PDB file of C-alpha atoms and ligand atoms in Angstrom:
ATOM      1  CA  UNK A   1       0.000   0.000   0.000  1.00  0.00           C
ATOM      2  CA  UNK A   2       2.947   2.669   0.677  1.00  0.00           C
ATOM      3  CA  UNK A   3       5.658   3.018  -1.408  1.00  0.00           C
ATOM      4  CA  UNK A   4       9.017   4.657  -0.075  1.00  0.00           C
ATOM      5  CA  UNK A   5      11.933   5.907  -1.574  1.00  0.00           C
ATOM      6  CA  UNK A   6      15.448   6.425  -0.228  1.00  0.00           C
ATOM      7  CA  UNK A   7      19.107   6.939  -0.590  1.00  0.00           C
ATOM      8  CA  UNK A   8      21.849   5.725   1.076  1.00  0.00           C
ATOM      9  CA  UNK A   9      24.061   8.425   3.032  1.00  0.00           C
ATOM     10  CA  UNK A  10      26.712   9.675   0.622  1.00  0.00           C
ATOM     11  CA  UNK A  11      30.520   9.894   1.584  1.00  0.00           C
ATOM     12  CA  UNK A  12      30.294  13.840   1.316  1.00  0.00           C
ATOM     13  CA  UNK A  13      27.378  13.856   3.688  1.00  0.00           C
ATOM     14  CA  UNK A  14      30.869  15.428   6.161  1.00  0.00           C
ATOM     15  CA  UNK A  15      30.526  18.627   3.720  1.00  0.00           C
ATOM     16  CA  UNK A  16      26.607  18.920   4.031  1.00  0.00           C
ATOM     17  CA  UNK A  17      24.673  22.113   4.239  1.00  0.00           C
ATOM     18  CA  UNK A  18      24.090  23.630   7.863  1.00  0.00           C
ATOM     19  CA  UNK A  19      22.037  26.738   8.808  1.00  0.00           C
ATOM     20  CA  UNK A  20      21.041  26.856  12.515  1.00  0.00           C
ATOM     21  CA  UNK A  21      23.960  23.312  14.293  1.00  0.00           C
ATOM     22  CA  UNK A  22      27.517  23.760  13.968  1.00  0.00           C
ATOM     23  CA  UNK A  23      29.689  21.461  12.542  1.00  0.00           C
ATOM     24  CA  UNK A  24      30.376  18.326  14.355  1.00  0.00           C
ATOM     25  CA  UNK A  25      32.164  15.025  12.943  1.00  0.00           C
ATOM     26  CA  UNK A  26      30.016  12.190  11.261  1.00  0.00           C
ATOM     27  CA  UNK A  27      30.282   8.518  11.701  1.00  0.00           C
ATOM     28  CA  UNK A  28      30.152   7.501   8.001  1.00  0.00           C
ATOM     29  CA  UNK A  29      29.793   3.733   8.883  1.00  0.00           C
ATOM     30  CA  UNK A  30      27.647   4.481  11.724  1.00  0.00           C
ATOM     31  CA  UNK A  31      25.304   7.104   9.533  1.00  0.00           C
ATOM     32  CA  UNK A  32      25.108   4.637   6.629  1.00  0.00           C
ATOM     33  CA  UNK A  33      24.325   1.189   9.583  1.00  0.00           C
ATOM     34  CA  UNK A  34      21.432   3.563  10.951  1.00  0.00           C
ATOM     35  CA  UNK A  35      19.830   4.351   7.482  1.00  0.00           C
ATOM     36  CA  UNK A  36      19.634   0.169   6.747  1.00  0.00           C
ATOM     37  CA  UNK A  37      17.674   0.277  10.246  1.00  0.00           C
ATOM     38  CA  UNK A  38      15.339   3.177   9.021  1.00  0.00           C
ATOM     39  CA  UNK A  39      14.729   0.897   5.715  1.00  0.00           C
ATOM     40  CA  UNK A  40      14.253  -1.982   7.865  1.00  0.00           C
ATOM     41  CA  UNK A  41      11.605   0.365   9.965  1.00  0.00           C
ATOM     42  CA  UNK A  42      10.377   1.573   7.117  1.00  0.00           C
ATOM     43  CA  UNK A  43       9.343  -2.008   5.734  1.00  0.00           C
ATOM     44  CA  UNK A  44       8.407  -3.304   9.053  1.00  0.00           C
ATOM     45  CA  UNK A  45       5.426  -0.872   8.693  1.00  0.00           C
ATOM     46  CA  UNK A  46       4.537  -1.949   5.655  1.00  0.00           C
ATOM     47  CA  UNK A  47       5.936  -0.107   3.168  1.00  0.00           C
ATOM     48  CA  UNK A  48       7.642  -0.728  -0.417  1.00  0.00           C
ATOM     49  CA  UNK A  49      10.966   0.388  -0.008  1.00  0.00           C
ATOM     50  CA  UNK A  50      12.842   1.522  -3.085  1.00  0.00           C
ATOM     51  CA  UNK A  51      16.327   2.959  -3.315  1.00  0.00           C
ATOM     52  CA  UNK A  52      17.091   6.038  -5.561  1.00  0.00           C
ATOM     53  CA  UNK A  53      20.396   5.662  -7.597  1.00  0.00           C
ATOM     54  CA  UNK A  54      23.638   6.881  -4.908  1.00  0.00           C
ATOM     55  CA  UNK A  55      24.932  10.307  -4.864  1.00  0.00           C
ATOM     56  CA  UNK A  56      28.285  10.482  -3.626  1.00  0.00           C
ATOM     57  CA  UNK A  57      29.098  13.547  -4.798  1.00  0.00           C
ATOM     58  CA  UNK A  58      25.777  15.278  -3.535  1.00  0.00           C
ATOM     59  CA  UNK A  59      25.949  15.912   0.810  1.00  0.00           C
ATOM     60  CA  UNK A  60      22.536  16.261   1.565  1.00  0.00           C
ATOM     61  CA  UNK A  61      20.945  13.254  -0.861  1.00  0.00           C
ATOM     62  CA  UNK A  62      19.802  11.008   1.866  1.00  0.00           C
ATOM     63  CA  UNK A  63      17.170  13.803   2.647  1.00  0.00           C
ATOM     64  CA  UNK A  64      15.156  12.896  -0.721  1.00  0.00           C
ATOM     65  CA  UNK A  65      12.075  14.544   0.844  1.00  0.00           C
ATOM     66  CA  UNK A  66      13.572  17.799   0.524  1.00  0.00           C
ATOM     67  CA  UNK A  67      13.245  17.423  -3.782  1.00  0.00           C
ATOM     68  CA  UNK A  68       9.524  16.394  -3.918  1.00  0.00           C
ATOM     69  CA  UNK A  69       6.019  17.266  -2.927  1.00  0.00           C
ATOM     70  CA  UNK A  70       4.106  13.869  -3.704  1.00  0.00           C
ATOM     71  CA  UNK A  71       0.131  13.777  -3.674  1.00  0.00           C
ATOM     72  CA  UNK A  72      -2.135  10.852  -4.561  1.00  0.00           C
ATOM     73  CA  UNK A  73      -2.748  13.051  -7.843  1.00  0.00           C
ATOM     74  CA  UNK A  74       0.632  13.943  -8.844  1.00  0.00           C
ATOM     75  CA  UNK A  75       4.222  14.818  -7.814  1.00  0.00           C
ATOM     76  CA  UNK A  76       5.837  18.575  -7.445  1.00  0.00           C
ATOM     77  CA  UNK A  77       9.544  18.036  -8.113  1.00  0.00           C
ATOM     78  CA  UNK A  78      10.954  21.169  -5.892  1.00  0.00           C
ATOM     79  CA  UNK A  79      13.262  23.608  -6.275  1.00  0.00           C
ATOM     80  CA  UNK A  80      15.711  23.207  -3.345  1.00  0.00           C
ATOM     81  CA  UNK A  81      16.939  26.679  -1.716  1.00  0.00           C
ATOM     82  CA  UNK A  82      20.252  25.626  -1.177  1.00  0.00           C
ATOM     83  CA  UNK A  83      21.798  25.779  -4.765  1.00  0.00           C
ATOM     84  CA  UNK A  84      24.359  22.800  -3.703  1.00  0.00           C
ATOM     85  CA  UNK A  85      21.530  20.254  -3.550  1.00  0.00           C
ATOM     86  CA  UNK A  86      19.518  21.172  -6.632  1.00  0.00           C
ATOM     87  CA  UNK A  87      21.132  18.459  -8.741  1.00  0.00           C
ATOM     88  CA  UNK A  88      19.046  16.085  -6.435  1.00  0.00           C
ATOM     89  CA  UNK A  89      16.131  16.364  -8.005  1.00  0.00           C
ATOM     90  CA  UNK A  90      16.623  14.550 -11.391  1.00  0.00           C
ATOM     91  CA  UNK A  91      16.981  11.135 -10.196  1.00  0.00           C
ATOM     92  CA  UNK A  92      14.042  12.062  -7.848  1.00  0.00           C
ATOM     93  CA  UNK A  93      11.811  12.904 -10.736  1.00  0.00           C
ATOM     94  CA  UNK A  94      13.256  10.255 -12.878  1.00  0.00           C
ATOM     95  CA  UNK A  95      11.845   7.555  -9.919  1.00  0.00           C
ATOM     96  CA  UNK A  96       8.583   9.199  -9.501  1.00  0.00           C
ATOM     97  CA  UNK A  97       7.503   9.309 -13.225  1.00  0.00           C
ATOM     98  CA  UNK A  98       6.507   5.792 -13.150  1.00  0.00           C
ATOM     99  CA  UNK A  99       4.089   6.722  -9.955  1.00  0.00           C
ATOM    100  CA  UNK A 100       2.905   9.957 -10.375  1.00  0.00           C
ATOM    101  CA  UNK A 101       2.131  12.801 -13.027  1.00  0.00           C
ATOM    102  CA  UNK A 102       4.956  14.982 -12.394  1.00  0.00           C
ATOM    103  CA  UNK A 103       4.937  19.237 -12.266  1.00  0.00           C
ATOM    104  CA  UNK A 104       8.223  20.981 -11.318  1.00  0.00           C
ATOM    105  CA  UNK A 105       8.828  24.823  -9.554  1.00  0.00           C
ATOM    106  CA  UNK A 106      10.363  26.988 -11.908  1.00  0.00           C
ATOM    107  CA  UNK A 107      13.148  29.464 -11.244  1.00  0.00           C
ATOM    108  CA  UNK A 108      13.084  31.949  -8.811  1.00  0.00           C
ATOM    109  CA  UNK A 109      10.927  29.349  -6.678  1.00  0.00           C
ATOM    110  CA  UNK A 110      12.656  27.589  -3.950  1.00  0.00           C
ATOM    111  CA  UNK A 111      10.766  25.003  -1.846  1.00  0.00           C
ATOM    112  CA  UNK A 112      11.944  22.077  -0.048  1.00  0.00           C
ATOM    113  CA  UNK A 113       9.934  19.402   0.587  1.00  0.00           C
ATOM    114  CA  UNK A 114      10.547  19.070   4.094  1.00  0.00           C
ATOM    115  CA  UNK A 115       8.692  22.733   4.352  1.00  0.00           C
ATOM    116  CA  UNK A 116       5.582  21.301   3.041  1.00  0.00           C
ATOM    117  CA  UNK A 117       2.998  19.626   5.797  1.00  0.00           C
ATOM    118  CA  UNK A 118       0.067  17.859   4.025  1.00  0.00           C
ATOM    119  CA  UNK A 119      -2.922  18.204   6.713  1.00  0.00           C
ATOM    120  CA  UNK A 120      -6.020  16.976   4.874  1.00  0.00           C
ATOM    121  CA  UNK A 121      -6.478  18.980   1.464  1.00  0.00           C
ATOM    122  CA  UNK A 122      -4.108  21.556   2.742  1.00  0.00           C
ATOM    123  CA  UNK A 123      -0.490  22.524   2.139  1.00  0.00           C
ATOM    124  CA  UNK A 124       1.178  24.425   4.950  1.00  0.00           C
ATOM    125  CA  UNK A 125       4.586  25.852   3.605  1.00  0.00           C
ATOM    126  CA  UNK A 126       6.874  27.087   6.590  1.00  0.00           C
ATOM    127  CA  UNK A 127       8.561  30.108   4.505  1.00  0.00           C
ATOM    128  CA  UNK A 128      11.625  30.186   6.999  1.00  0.00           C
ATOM    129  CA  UNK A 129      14.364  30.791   4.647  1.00  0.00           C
ATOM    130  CA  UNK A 130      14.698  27.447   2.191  1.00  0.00           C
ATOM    131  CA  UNK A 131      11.181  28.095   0.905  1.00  0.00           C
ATOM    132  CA  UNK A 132       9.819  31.508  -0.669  1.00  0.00           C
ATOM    133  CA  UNK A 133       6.323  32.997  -1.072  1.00  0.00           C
ATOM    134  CA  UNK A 134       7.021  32.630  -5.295  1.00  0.00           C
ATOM    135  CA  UNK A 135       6.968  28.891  -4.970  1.00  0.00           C
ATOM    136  CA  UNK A 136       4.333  28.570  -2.271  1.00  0.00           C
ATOM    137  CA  UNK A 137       2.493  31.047  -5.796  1.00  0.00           C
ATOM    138  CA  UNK A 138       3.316  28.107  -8.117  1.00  0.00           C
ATOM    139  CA  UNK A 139       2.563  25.071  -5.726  1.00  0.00           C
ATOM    140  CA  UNK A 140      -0.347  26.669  -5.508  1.00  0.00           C
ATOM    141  CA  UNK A 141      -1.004  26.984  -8.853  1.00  0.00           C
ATOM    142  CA  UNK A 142      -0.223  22.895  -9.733  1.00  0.00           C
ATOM    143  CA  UNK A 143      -2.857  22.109  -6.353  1.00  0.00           C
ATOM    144  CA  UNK A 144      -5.488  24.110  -6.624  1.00  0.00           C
ATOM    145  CA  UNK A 145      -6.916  22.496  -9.860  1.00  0.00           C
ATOM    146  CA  UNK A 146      -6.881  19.166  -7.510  1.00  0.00           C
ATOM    147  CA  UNK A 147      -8.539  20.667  -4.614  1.00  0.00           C
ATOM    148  CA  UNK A 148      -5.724  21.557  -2.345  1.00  0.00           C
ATOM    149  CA  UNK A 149      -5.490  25.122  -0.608  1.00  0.00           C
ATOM    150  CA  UNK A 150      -2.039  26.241   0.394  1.00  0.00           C
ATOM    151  CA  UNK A 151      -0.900  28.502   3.020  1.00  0.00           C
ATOM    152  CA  UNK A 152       2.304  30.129   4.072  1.00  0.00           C
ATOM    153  CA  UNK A 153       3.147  29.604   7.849  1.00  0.00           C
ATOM    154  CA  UNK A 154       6.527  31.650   9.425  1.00  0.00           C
ATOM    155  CA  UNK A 155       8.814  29.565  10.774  1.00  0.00           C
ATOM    156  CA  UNK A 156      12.134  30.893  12.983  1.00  0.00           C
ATOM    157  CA  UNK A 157      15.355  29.280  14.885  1.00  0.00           C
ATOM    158  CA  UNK A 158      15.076  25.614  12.568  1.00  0.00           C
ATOM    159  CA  UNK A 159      15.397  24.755   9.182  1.00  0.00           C
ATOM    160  CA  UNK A 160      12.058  23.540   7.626  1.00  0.00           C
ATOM    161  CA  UNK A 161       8.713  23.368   9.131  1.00  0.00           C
ATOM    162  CA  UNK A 162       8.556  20.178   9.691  1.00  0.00           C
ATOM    163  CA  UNK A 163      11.321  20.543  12.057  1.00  0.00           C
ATOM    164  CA  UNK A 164       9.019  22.525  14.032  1.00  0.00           C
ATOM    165  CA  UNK A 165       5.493  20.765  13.518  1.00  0.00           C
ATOM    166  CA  UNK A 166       4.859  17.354  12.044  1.00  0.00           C
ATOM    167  CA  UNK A 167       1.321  15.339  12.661  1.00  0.00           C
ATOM    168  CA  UNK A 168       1.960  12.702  15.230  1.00  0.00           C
ATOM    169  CA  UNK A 169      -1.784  10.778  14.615  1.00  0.00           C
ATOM    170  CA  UNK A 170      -5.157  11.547  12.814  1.00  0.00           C
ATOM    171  CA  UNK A 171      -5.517  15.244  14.342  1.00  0.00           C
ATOM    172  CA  UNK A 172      -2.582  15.561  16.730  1.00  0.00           C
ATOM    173  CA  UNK A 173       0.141  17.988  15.851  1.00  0.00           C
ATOM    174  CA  UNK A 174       3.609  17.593  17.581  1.00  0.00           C
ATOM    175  CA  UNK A 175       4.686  20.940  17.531  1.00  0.00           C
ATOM    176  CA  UNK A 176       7.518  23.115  19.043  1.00  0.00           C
ATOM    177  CA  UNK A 177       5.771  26.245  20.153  1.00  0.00           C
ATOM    178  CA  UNK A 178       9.188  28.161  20.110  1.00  0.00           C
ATOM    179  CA  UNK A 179       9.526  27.610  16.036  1.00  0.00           C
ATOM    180  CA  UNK A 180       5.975  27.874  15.039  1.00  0.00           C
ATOM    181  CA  UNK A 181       2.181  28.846  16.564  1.00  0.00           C
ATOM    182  CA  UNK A 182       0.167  26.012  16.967  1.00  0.00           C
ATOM    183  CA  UNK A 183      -2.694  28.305  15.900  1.00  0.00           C
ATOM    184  CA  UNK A 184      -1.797  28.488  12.324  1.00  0.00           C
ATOM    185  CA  UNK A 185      -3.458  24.852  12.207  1.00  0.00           C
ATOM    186  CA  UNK A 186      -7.027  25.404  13.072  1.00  0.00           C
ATOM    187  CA  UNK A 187      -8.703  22.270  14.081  1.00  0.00           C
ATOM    188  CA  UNK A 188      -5.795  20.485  15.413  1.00  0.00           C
ATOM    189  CA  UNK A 189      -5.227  18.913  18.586  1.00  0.00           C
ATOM    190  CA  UNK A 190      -1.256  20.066  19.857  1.00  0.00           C
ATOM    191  CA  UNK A 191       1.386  18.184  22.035  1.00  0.00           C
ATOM    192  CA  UNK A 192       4.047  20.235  22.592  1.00  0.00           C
ATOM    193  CA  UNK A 193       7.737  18.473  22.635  1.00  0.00           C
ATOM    194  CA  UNK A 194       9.361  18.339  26.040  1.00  0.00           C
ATOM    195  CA  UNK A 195      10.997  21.811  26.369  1.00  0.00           C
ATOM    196  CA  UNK A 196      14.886  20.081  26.637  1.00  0.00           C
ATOM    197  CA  UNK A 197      14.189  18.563  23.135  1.00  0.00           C
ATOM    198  CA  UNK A 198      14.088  21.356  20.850  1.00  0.00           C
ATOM    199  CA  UNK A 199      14.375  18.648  17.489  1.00  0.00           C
ATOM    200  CA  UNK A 200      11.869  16.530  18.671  1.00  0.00           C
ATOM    201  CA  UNK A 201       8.784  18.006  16.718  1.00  0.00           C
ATOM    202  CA  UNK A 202       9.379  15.430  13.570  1.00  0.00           C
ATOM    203  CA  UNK A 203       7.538  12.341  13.487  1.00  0.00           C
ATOM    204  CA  UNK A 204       7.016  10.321  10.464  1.00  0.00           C
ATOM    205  CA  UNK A 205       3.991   8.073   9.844  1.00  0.00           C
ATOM    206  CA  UNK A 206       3.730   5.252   8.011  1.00  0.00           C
ATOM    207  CA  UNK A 207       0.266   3.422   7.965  1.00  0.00           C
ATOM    208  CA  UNK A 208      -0.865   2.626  11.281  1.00  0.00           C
ATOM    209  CA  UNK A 209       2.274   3.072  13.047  1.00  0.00           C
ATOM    210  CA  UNK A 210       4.961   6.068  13.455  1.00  0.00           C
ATOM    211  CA  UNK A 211       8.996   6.368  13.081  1.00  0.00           C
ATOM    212  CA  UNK A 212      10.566   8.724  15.982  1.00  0.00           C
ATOM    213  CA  UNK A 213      14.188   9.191  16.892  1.00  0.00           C
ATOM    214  CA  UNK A 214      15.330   7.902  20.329  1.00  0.00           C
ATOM    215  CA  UNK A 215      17.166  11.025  20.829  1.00  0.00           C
ATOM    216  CA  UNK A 216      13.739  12.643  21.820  1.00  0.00           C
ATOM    217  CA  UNK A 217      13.115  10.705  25.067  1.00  0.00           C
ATOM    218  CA  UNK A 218      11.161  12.841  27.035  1.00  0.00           C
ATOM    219  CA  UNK A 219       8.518  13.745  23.820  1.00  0.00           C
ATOM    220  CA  UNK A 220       8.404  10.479  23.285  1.00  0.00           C
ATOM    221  CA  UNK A 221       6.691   9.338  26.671  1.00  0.00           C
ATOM    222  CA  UNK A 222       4.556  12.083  25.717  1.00  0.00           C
ATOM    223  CA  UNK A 223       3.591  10.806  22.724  1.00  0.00           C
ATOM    224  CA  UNK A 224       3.507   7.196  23.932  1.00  0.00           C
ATOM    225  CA  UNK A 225       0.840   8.809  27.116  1.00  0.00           C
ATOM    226  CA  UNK A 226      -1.018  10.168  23.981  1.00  0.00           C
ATOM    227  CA  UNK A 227      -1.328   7.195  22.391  1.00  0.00           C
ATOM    228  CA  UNK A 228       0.541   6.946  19.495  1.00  0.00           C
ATOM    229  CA  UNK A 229       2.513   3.764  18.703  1.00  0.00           C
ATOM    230  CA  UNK A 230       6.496   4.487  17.464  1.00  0.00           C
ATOM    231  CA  UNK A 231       9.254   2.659  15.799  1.00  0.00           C
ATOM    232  CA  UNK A 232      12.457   3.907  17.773  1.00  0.00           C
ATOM    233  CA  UNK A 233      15.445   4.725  15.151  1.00  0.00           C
ATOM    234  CA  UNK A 234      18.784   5.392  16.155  1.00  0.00           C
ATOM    235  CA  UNK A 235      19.200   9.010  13.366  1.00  0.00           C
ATOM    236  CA  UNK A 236      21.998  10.933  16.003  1.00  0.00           C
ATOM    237  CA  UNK A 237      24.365  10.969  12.502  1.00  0.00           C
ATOM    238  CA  UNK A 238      21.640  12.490  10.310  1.00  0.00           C
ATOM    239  CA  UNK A 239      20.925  14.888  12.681  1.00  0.00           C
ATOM    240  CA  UNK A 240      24.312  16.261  13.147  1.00  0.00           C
ATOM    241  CA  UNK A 241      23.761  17.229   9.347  1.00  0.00           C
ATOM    242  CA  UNK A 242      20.365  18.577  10.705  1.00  0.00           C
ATOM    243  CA  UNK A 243      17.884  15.965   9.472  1.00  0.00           C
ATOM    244  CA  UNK A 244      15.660  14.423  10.992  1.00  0.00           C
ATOM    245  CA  UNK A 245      13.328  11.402  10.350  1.00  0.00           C
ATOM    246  CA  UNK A 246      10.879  12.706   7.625  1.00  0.00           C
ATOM    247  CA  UNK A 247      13.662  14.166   5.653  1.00  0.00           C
ATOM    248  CA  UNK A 248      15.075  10.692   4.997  1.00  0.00           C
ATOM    249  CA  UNK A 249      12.365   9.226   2.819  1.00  0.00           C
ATOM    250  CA  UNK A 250       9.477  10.174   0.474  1.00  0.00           C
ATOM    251  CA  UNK A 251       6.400   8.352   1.040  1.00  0.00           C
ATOM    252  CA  UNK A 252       3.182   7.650  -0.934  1.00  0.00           C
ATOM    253  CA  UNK A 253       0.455   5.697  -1.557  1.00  0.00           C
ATOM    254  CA  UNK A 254       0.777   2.823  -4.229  1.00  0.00           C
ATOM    255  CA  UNK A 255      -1.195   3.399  -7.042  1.00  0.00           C
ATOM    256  CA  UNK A 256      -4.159   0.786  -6.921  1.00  0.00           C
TER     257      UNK A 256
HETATM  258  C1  CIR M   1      20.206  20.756   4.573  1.00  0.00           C
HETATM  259  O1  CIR M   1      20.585  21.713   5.248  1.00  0.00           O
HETATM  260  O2  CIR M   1      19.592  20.919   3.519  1.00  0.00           O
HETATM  261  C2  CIR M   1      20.521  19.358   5.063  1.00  0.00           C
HETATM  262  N1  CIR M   1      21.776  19.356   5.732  1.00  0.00           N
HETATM  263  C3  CIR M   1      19.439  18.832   5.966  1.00  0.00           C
HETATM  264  C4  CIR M   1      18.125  18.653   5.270  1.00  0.00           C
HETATM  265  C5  CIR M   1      17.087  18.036   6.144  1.00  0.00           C
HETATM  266  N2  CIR M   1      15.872  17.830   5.430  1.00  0.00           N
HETATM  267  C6  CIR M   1      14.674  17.929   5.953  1.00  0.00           C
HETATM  268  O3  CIR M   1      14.530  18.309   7.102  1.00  0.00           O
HETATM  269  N3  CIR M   1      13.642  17.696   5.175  1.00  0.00           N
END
């Protein structure tokens, strides 16, 4: 039923981008053992996984949600705001032709994926630097006719917005307060992360169940006390190159 696509962790992911963590040494080995865990978690809940061709020349490739906004109608091939990781997207689009209609954001959009929060038939897009209001015009533009609204949400002090908010079940946001108001998602229950875990507001879902990081302990009893049923990964090397869960896979629905 879900299909998921990934890349392994690429040599250069040691000269990656960074915007609000300093530089700290990565454990190539140890980065690349924890992905092969995230694939196994990935399949454990049911999903398809598929690898994109390797990058080893690209940094940031393992975070292939960053080049792609995928619907059930079609896929948005982004225009990433960091100009060292636009290359990423051909290989992206070149795997999602075979699922998806494809549209792409034209010059002088930027958008990465990881700033775009599907809740229902709406887009939010955190406009916190990578992202900018001409590509939330376009996105727009490609959804509408499909019955998706989009709206702009400011982000500040993390990189995308779904390092700030991510939906933890059916109508429960797990949000960090200090990075983005809860109250630009009307109709949505909130559980704020535990205030020592500043990262801890991405959660990824996968059919019934949910991948978390087990460097979030605290958020996670939270979101165990709410209910919600998580996969622990090990991602501490990813996010010393400030990923985070989501960013590490793009996942959709199989067509039927
Ligand atoms: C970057 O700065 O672009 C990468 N080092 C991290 C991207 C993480 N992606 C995501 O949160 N969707």
């Amino acid at each position: 039923m879900w299909i998921a696509f990934t890349r392994e962790v690429s040599p250069s992911i040691t000269r990656c981008e960074l915007t609000h963590q300093a530089r700290s040494p990565i454990d190539l080995a140890l980065a690349r053992a924890q992905h092969r865990a995230y694939v196994e978690a990935l399949v454990a809940l049911g999903a398809e996984v598929r690898a994109l061709p390797p990058a080893p020349e690209l940094p940031d490739a393992v975070f292939v949600e960053d080049g792609a906004v995928v619907l059930d109608e079609l896929a948005v091939i982004t225009r990433p705001g960091a100009a060292s990781r636009r290359a990423e997207t051909e290989s992206i689009a070149a795997a999602l032709a075979s699922e998806r209609p494809l549209a792409f954001l034209r010059e002088p959009a930027t958008l990465d994926g990881g700033d775009v929060l599907r809740l229902g038939r709406t887009l939010y897009v955190g406009l916190g630097g990578r992202s900018n209001e001409v590509a939330l015009e376009q996105l727009a533009a490609l959804v509408s006719p499909h019955g998706y609204d989009v709206v702009g949400v400011p982000v500040r002090g993390c990189l995308h917005l779904k390092s700030a908010v991510t939906e933890a079940a059916t109508g429960l946001l797990l949000v960090h307060p200090a990075c983005v108001d809860p109250a630009c998602f009307p109709g949505f229950r909130a559980l704020e992360v535990d205030p020592s875990e500043p990262a801890a507001a991405n959660v990824l879902r996968v059919g019934e169940g949910a991948i978390y990081s087990t460097s979030h302990p605290r958020t996670r009893e939270r979101l165990e006390r709410a209910g919600v049923r998580l996969r622990p990964v090990d991602a501490s090397e990813v996010e010393k190159a400030e990923g985070a869960v989501t960013c590490c896979s793009l996942v959709l629905r199989a067509r039927a």
